[in-house]
Coordinates of C-alpha atoms in Angstrom, one line a residue:
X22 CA 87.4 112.1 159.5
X23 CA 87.9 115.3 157.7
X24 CA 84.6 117.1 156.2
X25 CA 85.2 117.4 152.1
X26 CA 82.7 119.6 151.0
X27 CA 83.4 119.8 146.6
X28 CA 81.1 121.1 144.2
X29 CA 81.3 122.7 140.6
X30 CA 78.9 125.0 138.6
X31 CA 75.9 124.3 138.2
X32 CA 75.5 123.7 134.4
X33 CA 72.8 126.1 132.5
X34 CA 70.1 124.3 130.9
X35 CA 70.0 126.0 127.4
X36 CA 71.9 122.9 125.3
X37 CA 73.4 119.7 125.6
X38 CA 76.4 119.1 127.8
X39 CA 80.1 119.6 126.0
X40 CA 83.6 119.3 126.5
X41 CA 84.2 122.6 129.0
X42 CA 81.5 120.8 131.2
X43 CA 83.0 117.5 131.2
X44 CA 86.4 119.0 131.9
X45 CA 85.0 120.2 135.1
X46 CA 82.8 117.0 136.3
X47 CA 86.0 115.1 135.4
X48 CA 88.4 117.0 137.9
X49 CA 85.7 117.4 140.4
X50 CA 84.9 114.0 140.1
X51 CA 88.8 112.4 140.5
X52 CA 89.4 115.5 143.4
X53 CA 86.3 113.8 145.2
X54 CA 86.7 110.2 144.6
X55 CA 90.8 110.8 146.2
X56 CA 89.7 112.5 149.4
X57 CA 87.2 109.3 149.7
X58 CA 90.2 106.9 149.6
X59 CA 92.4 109.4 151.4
X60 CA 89.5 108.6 154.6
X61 CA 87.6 112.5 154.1
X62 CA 83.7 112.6 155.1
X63 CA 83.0 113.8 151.1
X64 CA 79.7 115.4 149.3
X65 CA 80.3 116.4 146.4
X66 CA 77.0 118.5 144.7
X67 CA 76.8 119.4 141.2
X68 CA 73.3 119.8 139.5
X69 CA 71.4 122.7 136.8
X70 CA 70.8 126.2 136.7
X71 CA 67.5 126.4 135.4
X72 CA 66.0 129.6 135.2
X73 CA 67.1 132.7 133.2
X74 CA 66.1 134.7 130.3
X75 CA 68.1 132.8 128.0
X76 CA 65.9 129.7 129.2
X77 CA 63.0 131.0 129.1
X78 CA 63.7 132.2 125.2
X79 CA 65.4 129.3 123.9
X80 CA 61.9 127.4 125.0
X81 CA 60.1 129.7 123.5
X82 CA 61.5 129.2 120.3
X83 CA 61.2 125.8 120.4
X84 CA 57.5 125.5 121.1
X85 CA 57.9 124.0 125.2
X86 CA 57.0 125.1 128.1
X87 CA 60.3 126.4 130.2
X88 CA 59.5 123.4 132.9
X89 CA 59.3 120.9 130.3
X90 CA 62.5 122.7 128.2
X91 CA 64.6 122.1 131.4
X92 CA 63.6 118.3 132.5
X93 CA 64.6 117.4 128.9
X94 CA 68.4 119.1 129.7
X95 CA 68.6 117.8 133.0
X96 CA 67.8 114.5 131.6
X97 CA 71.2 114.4 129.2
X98 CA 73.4 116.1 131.4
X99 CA 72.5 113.1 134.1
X100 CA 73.1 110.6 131.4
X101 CA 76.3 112.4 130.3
X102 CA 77.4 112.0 134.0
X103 CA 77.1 108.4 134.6
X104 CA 78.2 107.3 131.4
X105 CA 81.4 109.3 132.6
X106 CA 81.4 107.7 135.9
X107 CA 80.5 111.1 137.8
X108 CA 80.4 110.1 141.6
X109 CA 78.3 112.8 142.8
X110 CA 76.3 112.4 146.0
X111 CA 73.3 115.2 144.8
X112 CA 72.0 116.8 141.9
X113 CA 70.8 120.1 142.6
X114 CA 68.2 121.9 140.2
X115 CA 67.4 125.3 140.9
X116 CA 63.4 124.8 140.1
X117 CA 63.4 121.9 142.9
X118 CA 61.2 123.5 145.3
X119 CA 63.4 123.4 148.5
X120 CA 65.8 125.6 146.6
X121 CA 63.4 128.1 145.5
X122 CA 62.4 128.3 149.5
X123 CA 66.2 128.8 150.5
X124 CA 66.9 131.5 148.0
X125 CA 64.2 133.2 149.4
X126 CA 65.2 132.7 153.4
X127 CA 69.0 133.7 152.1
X128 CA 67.8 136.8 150.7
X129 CA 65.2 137.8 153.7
X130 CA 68.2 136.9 156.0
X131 CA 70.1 139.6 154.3
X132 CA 67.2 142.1 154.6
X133 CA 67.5 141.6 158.4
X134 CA 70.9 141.3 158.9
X135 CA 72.5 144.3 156.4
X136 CA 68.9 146.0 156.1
X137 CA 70.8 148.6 154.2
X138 CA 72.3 146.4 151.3
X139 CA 69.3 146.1 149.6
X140 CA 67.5 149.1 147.6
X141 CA 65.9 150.3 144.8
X142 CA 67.1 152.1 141.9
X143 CA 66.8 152.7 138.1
X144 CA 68.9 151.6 136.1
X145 CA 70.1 151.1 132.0
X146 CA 73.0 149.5 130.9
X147 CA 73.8 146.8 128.4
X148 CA 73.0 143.3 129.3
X149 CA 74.2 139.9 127.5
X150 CA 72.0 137.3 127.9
X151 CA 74.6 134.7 126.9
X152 CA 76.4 135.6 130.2
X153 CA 72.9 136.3 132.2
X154 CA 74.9 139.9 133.3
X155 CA 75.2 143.2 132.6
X156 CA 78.2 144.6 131.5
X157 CA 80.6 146.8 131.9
X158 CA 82.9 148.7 128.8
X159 CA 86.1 146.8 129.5
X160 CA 83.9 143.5 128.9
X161 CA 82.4 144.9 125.5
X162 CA 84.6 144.7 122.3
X163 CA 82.7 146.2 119.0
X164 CA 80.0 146.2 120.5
X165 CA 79.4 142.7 121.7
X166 CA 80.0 141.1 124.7
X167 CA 83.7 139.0 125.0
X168 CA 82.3 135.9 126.0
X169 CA 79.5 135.7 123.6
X170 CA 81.0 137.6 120.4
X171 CA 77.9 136.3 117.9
X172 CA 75.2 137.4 120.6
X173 CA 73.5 141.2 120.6
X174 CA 74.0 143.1 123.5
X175 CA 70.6 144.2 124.7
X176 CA 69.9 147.9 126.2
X177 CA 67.9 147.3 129.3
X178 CA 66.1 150.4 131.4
X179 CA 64.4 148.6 134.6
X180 CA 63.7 149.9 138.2
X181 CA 65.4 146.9 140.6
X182 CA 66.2 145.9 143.7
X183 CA 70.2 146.7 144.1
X184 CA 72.4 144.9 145.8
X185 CA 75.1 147.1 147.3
X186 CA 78.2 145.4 146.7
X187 CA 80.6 148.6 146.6
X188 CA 80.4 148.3 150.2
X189 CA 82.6 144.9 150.5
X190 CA 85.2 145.8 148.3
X191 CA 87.3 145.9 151.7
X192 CA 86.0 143.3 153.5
X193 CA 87.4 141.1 150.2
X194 CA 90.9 142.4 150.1
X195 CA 91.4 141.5 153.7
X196 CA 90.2 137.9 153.7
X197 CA 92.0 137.4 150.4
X198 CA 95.2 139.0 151.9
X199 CA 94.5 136.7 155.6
X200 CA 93.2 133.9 152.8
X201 CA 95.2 133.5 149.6
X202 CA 94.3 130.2 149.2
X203 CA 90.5 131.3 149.1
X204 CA 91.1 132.8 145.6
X205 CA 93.5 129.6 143.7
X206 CA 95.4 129.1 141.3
X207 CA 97.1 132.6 141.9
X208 CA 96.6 134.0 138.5
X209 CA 92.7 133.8 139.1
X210 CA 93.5 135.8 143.1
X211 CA 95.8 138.4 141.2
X212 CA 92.9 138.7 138.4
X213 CA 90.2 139.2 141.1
X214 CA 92.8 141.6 143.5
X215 CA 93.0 143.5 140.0
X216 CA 88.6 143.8 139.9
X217 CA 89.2 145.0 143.4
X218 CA 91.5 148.0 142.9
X219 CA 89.3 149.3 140.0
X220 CA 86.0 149.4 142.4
X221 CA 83.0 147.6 142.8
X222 CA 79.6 148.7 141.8
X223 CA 76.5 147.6 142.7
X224 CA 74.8 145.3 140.6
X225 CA 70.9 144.2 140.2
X226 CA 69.5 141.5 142.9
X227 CA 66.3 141.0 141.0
X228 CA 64.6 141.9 137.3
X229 CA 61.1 143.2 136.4
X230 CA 59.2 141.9 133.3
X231 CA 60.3 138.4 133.6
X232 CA 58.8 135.1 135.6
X233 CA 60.8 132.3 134.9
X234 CA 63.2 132.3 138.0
X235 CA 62.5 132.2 142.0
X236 CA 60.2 135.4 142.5
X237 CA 62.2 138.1 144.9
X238 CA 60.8 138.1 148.6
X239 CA 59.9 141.9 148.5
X240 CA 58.1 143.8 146.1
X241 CA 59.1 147.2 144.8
X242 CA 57.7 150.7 146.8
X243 CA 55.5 150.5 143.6
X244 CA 54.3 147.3 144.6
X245 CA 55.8 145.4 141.4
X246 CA 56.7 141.9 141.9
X247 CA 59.9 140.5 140.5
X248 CA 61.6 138.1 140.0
X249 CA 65.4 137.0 141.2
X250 CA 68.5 138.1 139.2
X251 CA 69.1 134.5 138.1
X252 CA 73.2 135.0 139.9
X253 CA 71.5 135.5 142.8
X254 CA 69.3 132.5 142.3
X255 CA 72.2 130.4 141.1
X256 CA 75.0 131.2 143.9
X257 CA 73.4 130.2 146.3
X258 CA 72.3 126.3 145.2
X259 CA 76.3 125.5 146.9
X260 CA 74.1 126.8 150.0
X261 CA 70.7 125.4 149.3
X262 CA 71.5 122.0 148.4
X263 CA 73.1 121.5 152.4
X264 CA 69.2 122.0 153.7
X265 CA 69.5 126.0 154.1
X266 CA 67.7 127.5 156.4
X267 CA 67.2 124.1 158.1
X268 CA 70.1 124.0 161.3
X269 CA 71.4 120.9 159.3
X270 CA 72.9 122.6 156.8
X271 CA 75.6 123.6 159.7
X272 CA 76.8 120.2 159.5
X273 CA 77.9 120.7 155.6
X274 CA 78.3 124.6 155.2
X275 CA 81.1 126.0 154.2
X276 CA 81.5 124.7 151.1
X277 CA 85.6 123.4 151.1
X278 CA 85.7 124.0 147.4
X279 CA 83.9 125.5 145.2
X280 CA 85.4 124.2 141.5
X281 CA 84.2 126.4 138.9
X282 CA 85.4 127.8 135.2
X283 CA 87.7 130.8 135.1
X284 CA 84.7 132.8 133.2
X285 CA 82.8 133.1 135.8
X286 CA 85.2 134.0 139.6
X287 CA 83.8 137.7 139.2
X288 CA 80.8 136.1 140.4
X289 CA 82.7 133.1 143.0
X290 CA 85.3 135.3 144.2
X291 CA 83.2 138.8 144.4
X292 CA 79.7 138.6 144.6
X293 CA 78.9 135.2 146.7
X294 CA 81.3 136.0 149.2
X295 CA 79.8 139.3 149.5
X296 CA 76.6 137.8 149.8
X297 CA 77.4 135.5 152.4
X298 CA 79.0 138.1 154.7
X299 CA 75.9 140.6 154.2
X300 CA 73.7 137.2 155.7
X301 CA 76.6 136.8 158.4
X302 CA 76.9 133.4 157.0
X303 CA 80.4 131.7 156.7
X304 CA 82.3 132.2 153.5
X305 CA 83.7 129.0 151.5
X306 CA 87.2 128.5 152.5
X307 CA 88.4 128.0 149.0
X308 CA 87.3 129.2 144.8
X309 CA 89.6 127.0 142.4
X310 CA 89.0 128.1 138.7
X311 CA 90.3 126.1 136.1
X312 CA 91.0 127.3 132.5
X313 CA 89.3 126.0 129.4
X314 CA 90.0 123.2 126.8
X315 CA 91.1 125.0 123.3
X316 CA 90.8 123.3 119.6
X317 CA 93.5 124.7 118.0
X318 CA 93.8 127.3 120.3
X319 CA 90.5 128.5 120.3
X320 CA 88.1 128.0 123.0
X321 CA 85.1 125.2 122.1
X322 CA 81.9 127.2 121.9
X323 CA 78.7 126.0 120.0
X324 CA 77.9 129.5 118.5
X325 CA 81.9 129.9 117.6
X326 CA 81.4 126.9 115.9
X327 CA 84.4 125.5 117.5
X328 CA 82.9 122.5 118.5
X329 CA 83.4 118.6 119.7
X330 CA 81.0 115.6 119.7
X331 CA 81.5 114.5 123.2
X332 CA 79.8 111.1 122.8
X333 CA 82.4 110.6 120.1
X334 CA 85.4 111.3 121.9
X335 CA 83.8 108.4 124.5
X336 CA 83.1 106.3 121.5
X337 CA 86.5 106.3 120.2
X338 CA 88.5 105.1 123.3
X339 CA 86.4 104.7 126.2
X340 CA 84.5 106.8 128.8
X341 CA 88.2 106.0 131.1
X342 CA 90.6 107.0 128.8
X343 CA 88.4 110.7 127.9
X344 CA 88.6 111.2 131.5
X345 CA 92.9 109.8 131.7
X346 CA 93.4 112.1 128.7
X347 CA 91.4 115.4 129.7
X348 CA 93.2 115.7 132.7
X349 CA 97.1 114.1 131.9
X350 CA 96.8 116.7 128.6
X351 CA 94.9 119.8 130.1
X352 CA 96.0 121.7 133.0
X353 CA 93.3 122.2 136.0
X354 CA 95.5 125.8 136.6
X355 CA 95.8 127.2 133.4
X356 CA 94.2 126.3 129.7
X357 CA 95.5 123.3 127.4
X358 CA 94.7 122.2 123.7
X359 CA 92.3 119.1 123.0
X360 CA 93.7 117.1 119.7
X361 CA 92.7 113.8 118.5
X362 CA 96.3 113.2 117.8
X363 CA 97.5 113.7 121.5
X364 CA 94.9 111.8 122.3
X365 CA 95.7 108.4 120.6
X366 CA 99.2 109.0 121.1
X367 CA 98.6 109.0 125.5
X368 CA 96.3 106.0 124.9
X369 CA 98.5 103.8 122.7
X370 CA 101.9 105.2 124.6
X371 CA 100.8 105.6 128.5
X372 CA 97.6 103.3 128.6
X373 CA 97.9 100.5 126.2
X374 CA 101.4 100.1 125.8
X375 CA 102.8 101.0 129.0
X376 CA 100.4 100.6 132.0
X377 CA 97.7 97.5 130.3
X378 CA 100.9 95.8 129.1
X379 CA 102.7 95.8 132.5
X380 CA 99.4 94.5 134.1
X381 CA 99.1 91.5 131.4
X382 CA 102.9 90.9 131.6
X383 CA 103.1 90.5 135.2
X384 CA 99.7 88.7 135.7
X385 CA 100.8 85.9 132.9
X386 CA 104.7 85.9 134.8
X387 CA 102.6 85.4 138.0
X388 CA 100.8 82.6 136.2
X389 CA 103.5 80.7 134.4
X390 CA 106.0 81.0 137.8
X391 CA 103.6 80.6 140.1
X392 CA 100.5 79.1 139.6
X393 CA 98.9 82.1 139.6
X394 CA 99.2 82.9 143.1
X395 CA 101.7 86.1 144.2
X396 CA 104.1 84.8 146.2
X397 CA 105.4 86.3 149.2
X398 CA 108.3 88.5 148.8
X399 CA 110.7 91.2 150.9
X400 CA 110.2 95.3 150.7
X401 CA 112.7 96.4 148.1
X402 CA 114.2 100.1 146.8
X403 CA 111.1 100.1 144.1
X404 CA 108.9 100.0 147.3
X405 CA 110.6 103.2 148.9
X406 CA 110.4 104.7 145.6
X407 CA 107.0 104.4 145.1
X408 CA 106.3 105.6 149.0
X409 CA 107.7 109.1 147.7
X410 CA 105.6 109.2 144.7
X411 CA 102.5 108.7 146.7
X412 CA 103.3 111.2 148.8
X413 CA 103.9 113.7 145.7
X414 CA 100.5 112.3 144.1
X415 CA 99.0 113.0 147.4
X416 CA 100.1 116.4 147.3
X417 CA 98.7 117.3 143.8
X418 CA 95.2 116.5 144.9
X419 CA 94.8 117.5 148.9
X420 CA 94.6 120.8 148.4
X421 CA 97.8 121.7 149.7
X422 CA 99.4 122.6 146.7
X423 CA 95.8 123.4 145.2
X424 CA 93.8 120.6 142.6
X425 CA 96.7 119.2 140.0
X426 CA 95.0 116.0 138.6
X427 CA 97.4 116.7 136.3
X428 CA 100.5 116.8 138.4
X429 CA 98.7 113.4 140.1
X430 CA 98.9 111.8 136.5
X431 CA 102.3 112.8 135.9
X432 CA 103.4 111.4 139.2
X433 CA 101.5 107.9 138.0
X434 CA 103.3 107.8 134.9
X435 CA 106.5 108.0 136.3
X436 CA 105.7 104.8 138.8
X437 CA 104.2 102.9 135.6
X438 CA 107.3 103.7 133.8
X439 CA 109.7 102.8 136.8
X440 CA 107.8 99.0 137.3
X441 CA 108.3 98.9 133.3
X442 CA 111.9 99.5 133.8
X443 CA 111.7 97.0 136.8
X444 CA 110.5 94.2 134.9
X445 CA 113.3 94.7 132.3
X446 CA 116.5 95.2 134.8
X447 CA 115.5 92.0 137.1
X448 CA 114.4 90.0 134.1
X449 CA 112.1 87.2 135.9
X450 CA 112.2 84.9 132.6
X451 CA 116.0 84.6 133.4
X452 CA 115.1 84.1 136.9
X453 CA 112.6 81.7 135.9
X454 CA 115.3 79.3 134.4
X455 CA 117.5 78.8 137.3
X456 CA 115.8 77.5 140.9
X457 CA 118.9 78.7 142.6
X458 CA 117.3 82.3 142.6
X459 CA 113.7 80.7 143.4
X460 CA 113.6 83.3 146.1
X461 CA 114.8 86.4 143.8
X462 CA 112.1 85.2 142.1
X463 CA 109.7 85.4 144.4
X464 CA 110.4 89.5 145.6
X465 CA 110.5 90.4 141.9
X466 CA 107.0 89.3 141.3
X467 CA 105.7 90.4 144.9
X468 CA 107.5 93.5 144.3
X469 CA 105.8 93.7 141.0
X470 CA 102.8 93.1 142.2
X471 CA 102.4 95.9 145.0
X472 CA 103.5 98.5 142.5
X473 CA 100.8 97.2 140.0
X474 CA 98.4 97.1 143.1
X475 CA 99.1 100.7 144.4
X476 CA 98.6 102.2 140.6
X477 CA 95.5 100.2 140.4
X478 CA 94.2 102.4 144.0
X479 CA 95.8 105.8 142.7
X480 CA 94.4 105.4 139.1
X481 CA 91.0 104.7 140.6
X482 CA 90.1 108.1 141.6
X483 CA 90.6 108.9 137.5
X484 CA 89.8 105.6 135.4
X485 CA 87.9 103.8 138.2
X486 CA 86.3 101.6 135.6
X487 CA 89.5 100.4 134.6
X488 CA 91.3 100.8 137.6
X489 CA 88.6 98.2 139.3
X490 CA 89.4 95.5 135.9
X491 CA 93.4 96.0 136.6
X492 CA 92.5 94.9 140.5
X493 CA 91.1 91.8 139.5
X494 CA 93.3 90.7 137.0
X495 CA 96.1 91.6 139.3
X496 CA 94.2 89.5 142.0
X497 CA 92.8 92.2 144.4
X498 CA 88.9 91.7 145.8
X499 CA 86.1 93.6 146.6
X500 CA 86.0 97.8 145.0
X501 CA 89.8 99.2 144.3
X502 CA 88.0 102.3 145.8
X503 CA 87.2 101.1 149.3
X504 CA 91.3 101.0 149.7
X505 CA 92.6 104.1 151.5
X506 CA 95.4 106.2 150.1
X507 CA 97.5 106.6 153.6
X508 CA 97.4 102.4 153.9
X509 CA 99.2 102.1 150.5
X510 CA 102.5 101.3 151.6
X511 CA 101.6 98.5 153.8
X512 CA 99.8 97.0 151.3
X513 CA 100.5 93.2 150.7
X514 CA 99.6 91.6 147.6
X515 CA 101.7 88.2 148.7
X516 CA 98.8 85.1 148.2
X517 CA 96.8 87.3 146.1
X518 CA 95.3 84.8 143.3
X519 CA 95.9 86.4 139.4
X520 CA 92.6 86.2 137.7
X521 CA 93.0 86.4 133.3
X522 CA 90.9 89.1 131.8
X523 CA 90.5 90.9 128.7
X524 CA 93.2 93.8 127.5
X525 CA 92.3 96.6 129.5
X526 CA 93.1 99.2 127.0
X527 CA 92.3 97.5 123.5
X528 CA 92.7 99.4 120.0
X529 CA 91.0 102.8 119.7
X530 CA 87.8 102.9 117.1
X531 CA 87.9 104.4 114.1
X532 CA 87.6 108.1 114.1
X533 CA 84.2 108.9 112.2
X534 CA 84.5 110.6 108.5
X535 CA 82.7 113.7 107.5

């Protein structure tokens, strides 16, 4: 049993979660939930990036303690996840206690193992607090920072610890070079190679004048304590959350994949790698960073005011259908536009129409012809075709290719259409009428019934809600999700009993006025 080892960003607790986070959970959660039926030993860790300055302010303002600020916003992104069917198997929070305690062994392992990456120095720069970083003129336009256009870059003067991360700017090229699949898709590698050939500067491990965050294990010469640069408080929860320093987190570490936004590999692909090596620790073996969901071409952001009520996109069509269209409509290797239009148009044309019709059809053909029990029935061509699109699904999601969900669904939608097709070209109401061809009969509805049985396993991993409702209509017990990808084509659906049920994908709501 292969180790899977997934996890995504941790979210920052300074709002309610939105569409970009979802995105990510969703793909995470359908990447984790197929190497689970493909037979892979799977954790898959998300959780909250707590501390920060932009926390600590946003509290503040509002009249809370920090602590108290951040329970609230763990509590909504936890209920965004299960209403969305997020499998994860741990929910890291960077003020659990057991986290503050490895950040701290992580960083004194560094101290003794590269004694000479760490120092002290003075430093001034401008610093967004949107993006928790400093940053550097080609990440300023008019002033403000790219990310964060409406936010006020702040001029900071502090005396830090430094982490010397000019010193690994070598040590990355190689491994990327020996690795390219560390660094995926390969416009985020070429981005980061790019990073590489302009030179790395060192950058601030810790901040003065600040207390909300995991205090830094060594004071100043001065003898000022401080606090941890909230990256280097962050990065390493992927670490943490496997039991770090405790020898059990051998048995987890390296991460497989670390599934992140495209906004923030300078950090992935440069600086936790770097890291890691400084604590001679093993590096993850892969990065993938996704691309964002647009409106209109413009990227959702609260302050932007490009924004999108997610509990209204679940509303409108189901908590399985958001996560079918996110990730049919957006690409996990590059971005993709969000519309309401596409969006009815994939649930009335892909789910309603063409994969809960074909489910209804053949379980009421099953019952009319048959009593409602699948007969037994010969392998056909539409069996062989199916085993090659299950091995091109496969591929989209094992990481050999990198993470498609979106090349998975398109695969899926081709073996819906093809049964579709099926059901029209063998016609089992003509059938029906004639008992010479009982036995044609009988492989076109077992033959219809595997295919229906296989999409019900491969759309499991996306709409398992839904995918688990088609099983039982289409007579399957126990969880669609304890089936294992590599068993699919000897899967028999022959005495499987048909059970009626209600239509899988029924007519969106209303989209809300004003």
């Amino acid at each position: 049993m292969a180790r899977f080892y997934i996890t995504t960003a941790i979210d920052y607790a300074n709002g309610d979660p939105h569409i970009g986070h979802a995105f990510e959970k969703i793909g995470a959660d359908a990447i984790a939930r197929f190497h689970r039926m493909n037979g892979d030993d799977v954790h898959f860790l998300i959780g909250m990036d707590e501390h920060g300055q932009k926390v600590a302010r946003t509290a503040e303002e509002r009249g809370v303690s920090a602590q108290a600020f951040v329970d609230e916003i763990a509590d909504h992104f936890l209920a965004m996840w299960r209403r969305l069917s997020i499998s994860n198997d741990q929910f890291i929070r960077t003020t659990a206690p057991q986290h503050k305690a490895g950040v701290q062994a992580l960083l004194e392992r560094i101290f003794e193992r590269s004694p000479e990456d760490f120092f002290e120095r003075s430093y001034e720069g401008w610093y967004c607090v949107g993006c928790e970083a400093f940053k550097q003129d080609a990440e300023i336009v008019d002033g403000k920072c790219v990310l964060h256009p409406t936010r006020t870059l702040e001029w900071v003067q502090e005396r830090n610890w430094f982490f010397r991360l000019s010193r690994y700017g070598q040590f990355l090229r190689a491994h990327i070079e020996k690795h390219p699949e560390f660094i995926q898709p390969e416009s985020r590698r070429n981005e980061v190679l790019g990073w590489l050939d302009q030179g790395l500067e060192d950058i601030s491990a810790s901040r003065s004048r600040f207390t909300w965050g995991v205090p830094f294990p060594r004071p100043t010469s001065d003898g000022e304590s401080q606090t941890t640069y909230v990256w280097f408080d962050a990065l390493p929860n992927y670490l943490t959350a496997t039991g770090f320093p405790a020898k059990e987190s051998e048995r987890r570490w390296p991460a497989t994949v670390h599934v992140i936004g495209k906004d923030i590999t300078r950090f992935h692909a440069i600086i936790w790698p770097a890291m890691l090596k400084a604590a001679e620790l093993p590096l993850p073996e892969r990065v993938w960073a996704h691309g964002f969901v647009l409106l209109g071409g413009d990227r959702f952001s609260k302050s932007a005011g490009v924004k999108l009520d997610l509990n209204e996109a679940i509303d409108r069509f189901g908590a399985d259908a958001f996560r079918y269209y996110l990730l049919r409509e957006v690409p996990f290797d590059a971005d993709g536009n969000f519309s309401w239009e596409r969006f009815e148009e994939r649930y009335t044309a892909e789910l309603a129409n063409a994969w809960g019709n074909l489910v209804s059809r053949a379980s009421a053909m099953i019952e009319k012809y048959r009593g409602g029990v699948t007969p037994a029935g010969a392998r056909g061509a539409a069996d062989d075709a199916d085993a090659a699109d299950v091995d091109a699904f496969v591929a989209a999601l094992d990481g050999r290719n990198g993470y498609l969900p979106h090349e998975a669904l398109r695969v899926l939608a081709r073996m819906v259409a093809r049964s579709n097709e099926f059901v029209q070209s063998s016609a089992p109401w003509t059938l029906a009428k004639d008992p010479a061809h009982s036995r044609q009969l009988d492989d076109t509805l077992a033959s219809l019934s595997r295919q229906i049985a296989r999409q019900c396993v491969l759309y499991a991993p996306f709409m398992p809600v839904k995918a688990q409702a088609a099983w039982r209509q289409i007579g399957g017990t126990g969880d669609v999700a304890d089936q294992r990808v590599p068993s699919l084509d000897a899967l028999d659906t022959g005495g499987w009993k048909v059970a009626k049920g209600e239509p899988l994908f029924p007519r969106p709501l209303p989209a809300r006025e004003g």
